[in-house]
Amino acid sequence: MSDATSEIRMRALELGVAELRVEAHEHRATTAAIFEVLKDLRTITGELKTTTDGLKVTTDGLKVTTEELKVTTEELRRGQEELRATTEELRKGQDELRATTEELRKGQDEFRQEMRAGYAELREEIVTVKRSVGNLELSMKRVEGDVAELKAGHLELRNLFADLVR
């Protein structure tokens, strides 16, 4: 029995070795597949790392851009406040200009009225002067007539006197 037992044991051992060989072969195939998966994972991990590094650079760039935008926004706000102040000053200046223009218009209207009144007075004075000139002309004609009469009387007196002296 010992040989038969040994043989059974041997066969069992050979069968175990064969199973171990099959399992070892399966393990090698599994290990090769695992290594392929690990290789793919390393590739994917490398790509993810590259992508992550790129995203980090992009994020840093976005942070810088965001800060620049904040600064620009603040400058725009200040510029907007300055523009509002300037606009308010311009409105005040415009209001003052309107008031000044209104005063000038009133002054022009008053000046026009004064000029019209002065013109009317001048026309009346011109009419009065023309009447006076007409009256003076009449008076001058009378005086000329009187002077002519005086000359004629003077000549007549001369002639009379000349007749008396002879």
PDB file of N, CA and C in Angstrom, residues 146-164 166:
ATOM      1  N   ASP A 146     -38.273 192.453 -44.803  1.00  0.00           N
ATOM      2  CA  ASP A 146     -38.074 193.694 -44.051  1.00  0.00           C
ATOM      3  C   ASP A 146     -36.780 194.380 -44.481  1.00  0.00           C
ATOM      4  N   VAL A 147     -35.717 193.599 -44.662  1.00  0.00           N
ATOM      5  CA  VAL A 147     -34.429 194.173 -45.089  1.00  0.00           C
ATOM      6  C   VAL A 147     -34.596 194.784 -46.475  1.00  0.00           C
ATOM      7  N   ALA A 148     -35.315 194.110 -47.342  1.00  0.00           N
ATOM      8  CA  ALA A 148     -35.528 194.657 -48.682  1.00  0.00           C
ATOM      9  C   ALA A 148     -36.310 195.958 -48.598  1.00  0.00           C
ATOM     10  N   GLU A 149     -37.313 195.963 -47.707  1.00  0.00           N
ATOM     11  CA  GLU A 149     -38.085 197.192 -47.527  1.00  0.00           C
ATOM     12  C   GLU A 149     -37.187 198.295 -46.971  1.00  0.00           C
ATOM     13  N   LEU A 150     -36.315 197.887 -45.988  1.00  0.00           N
ATOM     14  CA  LEU A 150     -35.400 198.869 -45.416  1.00  0.00           C
ATOM     15  C   LEU A 150     -34.451 199.409 -46.482  1.00  0.00           C
ATOM     16  N   LYS A 151     -33.957 198.530 -47.325  1.00  0.00           N
ATOM     17  CA  LYS A 151     -33.056 198.985 -48.381  1.00  0.00           C
ATOM     18  C   LYS A 151     -33.804 199.930 -49.339  1.00  0.00           C
ATOM     19  N   ALA A 152     -34.997 199.494 -49.649  1.00  0.00           N
ATOM     20  CA  ALA A 152     -35.774 200.357 -50.550  1.00  0.00           C
ATOM     21  C   ALA A 152     -36.060 201.707 -49.893  1.00  0.00           C
ATOM     22  N   GLY A 153     -36.376 201.669 -48.567  1.00  0.00           N
ATOM     23  CA  GLY A 153     -36.623 202.921 -47.835  1.00  0.00           C
ATOM     24  C   GLY A 153     -35.355 203.729 -47.744  1.00  0.00           C
ATOM     25  N   HIS A 154     -34.261 203.043 -47.536  1.00  0.00           N
ATOM     26  CA  HIS A 154     -32.985 203.719 -47.455  1.00  0.00           C
ATOM     27  C   HIS A 154     -32.674 204.396 -48.797  1.00  0.00           C
ATOM     28  N   LEU A 155     -32.895 203.709 -49.878  1.00  0.00           N
ATOM     29  CA  LEU A 155     -32.659 204.310 -51.193  1.00  0.00           C
ATOM     30  C   LEU A 155     -33.589 205.510 -51.430  1.00  0.00           C
ATOM     31  N   GLU A 156     -34.792 205.314 -50.990  1.00  0.00           N
ATOM     32  CA  GLU A 156     -35.753 206.396 -51.156  1.00  0.00           C
ATOM     33  C   GLU A 156     -35.318 207.612 -50.321  1.00  0.00           C
ATOM     34  N   LEU A 157     -34.864 207.347 -49.084  1.00  0.00           N
ATOM     35  CA  LEU A 157     -34.385 208.439 -48.220  1.00  0.00           C
ATOM     36  C   LEU A 157     -33.161 209.085 -48.848  1.00  0.00           C
ATOM     37  N   ARG A 158     -32.306 208.286 -49.403  1.00  0.00           N
ATOM     38  CA  ARG A 158     -31.134 208.851 -50.043  1.00  0.00           C
ATOM     39  C   ARG A 158     -31.547 209.768 -51.200  1.00  0.00           C
ATOM     40  N   ASN A 159     -32.439 209.241 -51.939  1.00  0.00           N
ATOM     41  CA  ASN A 159     -32.905 210.072 -53.088  1.00  0.00           C
ATOM     42  C   ASN A 159     -33.568 211.352 -52.591  1.00  0.00           C
ATOM     43  N   LEU A 160     -34.377 211.240 -51.550  1.00  0.00           N
ATOM     44  CA  LEU A 160     -35.031 212.440 -50.991  1.00  0.00           C
ATOM     45  C   LEU A 160     -33.978 213.398 -50.448  1.00  0.00           C
ATOM     46  N   PHE A 161     -33.040 212.843 -49.740  1.00  0.00           N
ATOM     47  CA  PHE A 161     -32.018 213.673 -49.158  1.00  0.00           C
ATOM     48  C   PHE A 161     -31.201 214.335 -50.270  1.00  0.00           C
ATOM     49  N   ALA A 162     -30.919 213.529 -51.307  1.00  0.00           N
ATOM     50  CA  ALA A 162     -30.164 214.079 -52.421  1.00  0.00           C
ATOM     51  C   ALA A 162     -30.992 215.205 -53.096  1.00  0.00           C
ATOM     52  N   ASP A 163     -32.269 215.060 -53.169  1.00  0.00           N
ATOM     53  CA  ASP A 163     -33.117 216.095 -53.769  1.00  0.00           C
ATOM     54  C   ASP A 163     -33.133 217.333 -52.875  1.00  0.00           C
ATOM     55  N   LEU A 164     -33.112 217.143 -51.592  1.00  0.00           N
ATOM     56  CA  LEU A 164     -33.133 218.258 -50.672  1.00  0.00           C
ATOM     57  C   LEU A 164     -31.805 219.032 -50.703  1.00  0.00           C
ATOM     58  N   ARG A 166     -29.825 219.588 -53.124  1.00  0.00           N
ATOM     59  CA  ARG A 166     -29.585 220.284 -54.386  1.00  0.00           C
ATOM     60  C   ARG A 166     -30.281 221.512 -54.447  1.00  0.00           C
TER      61      ARG A 166
END
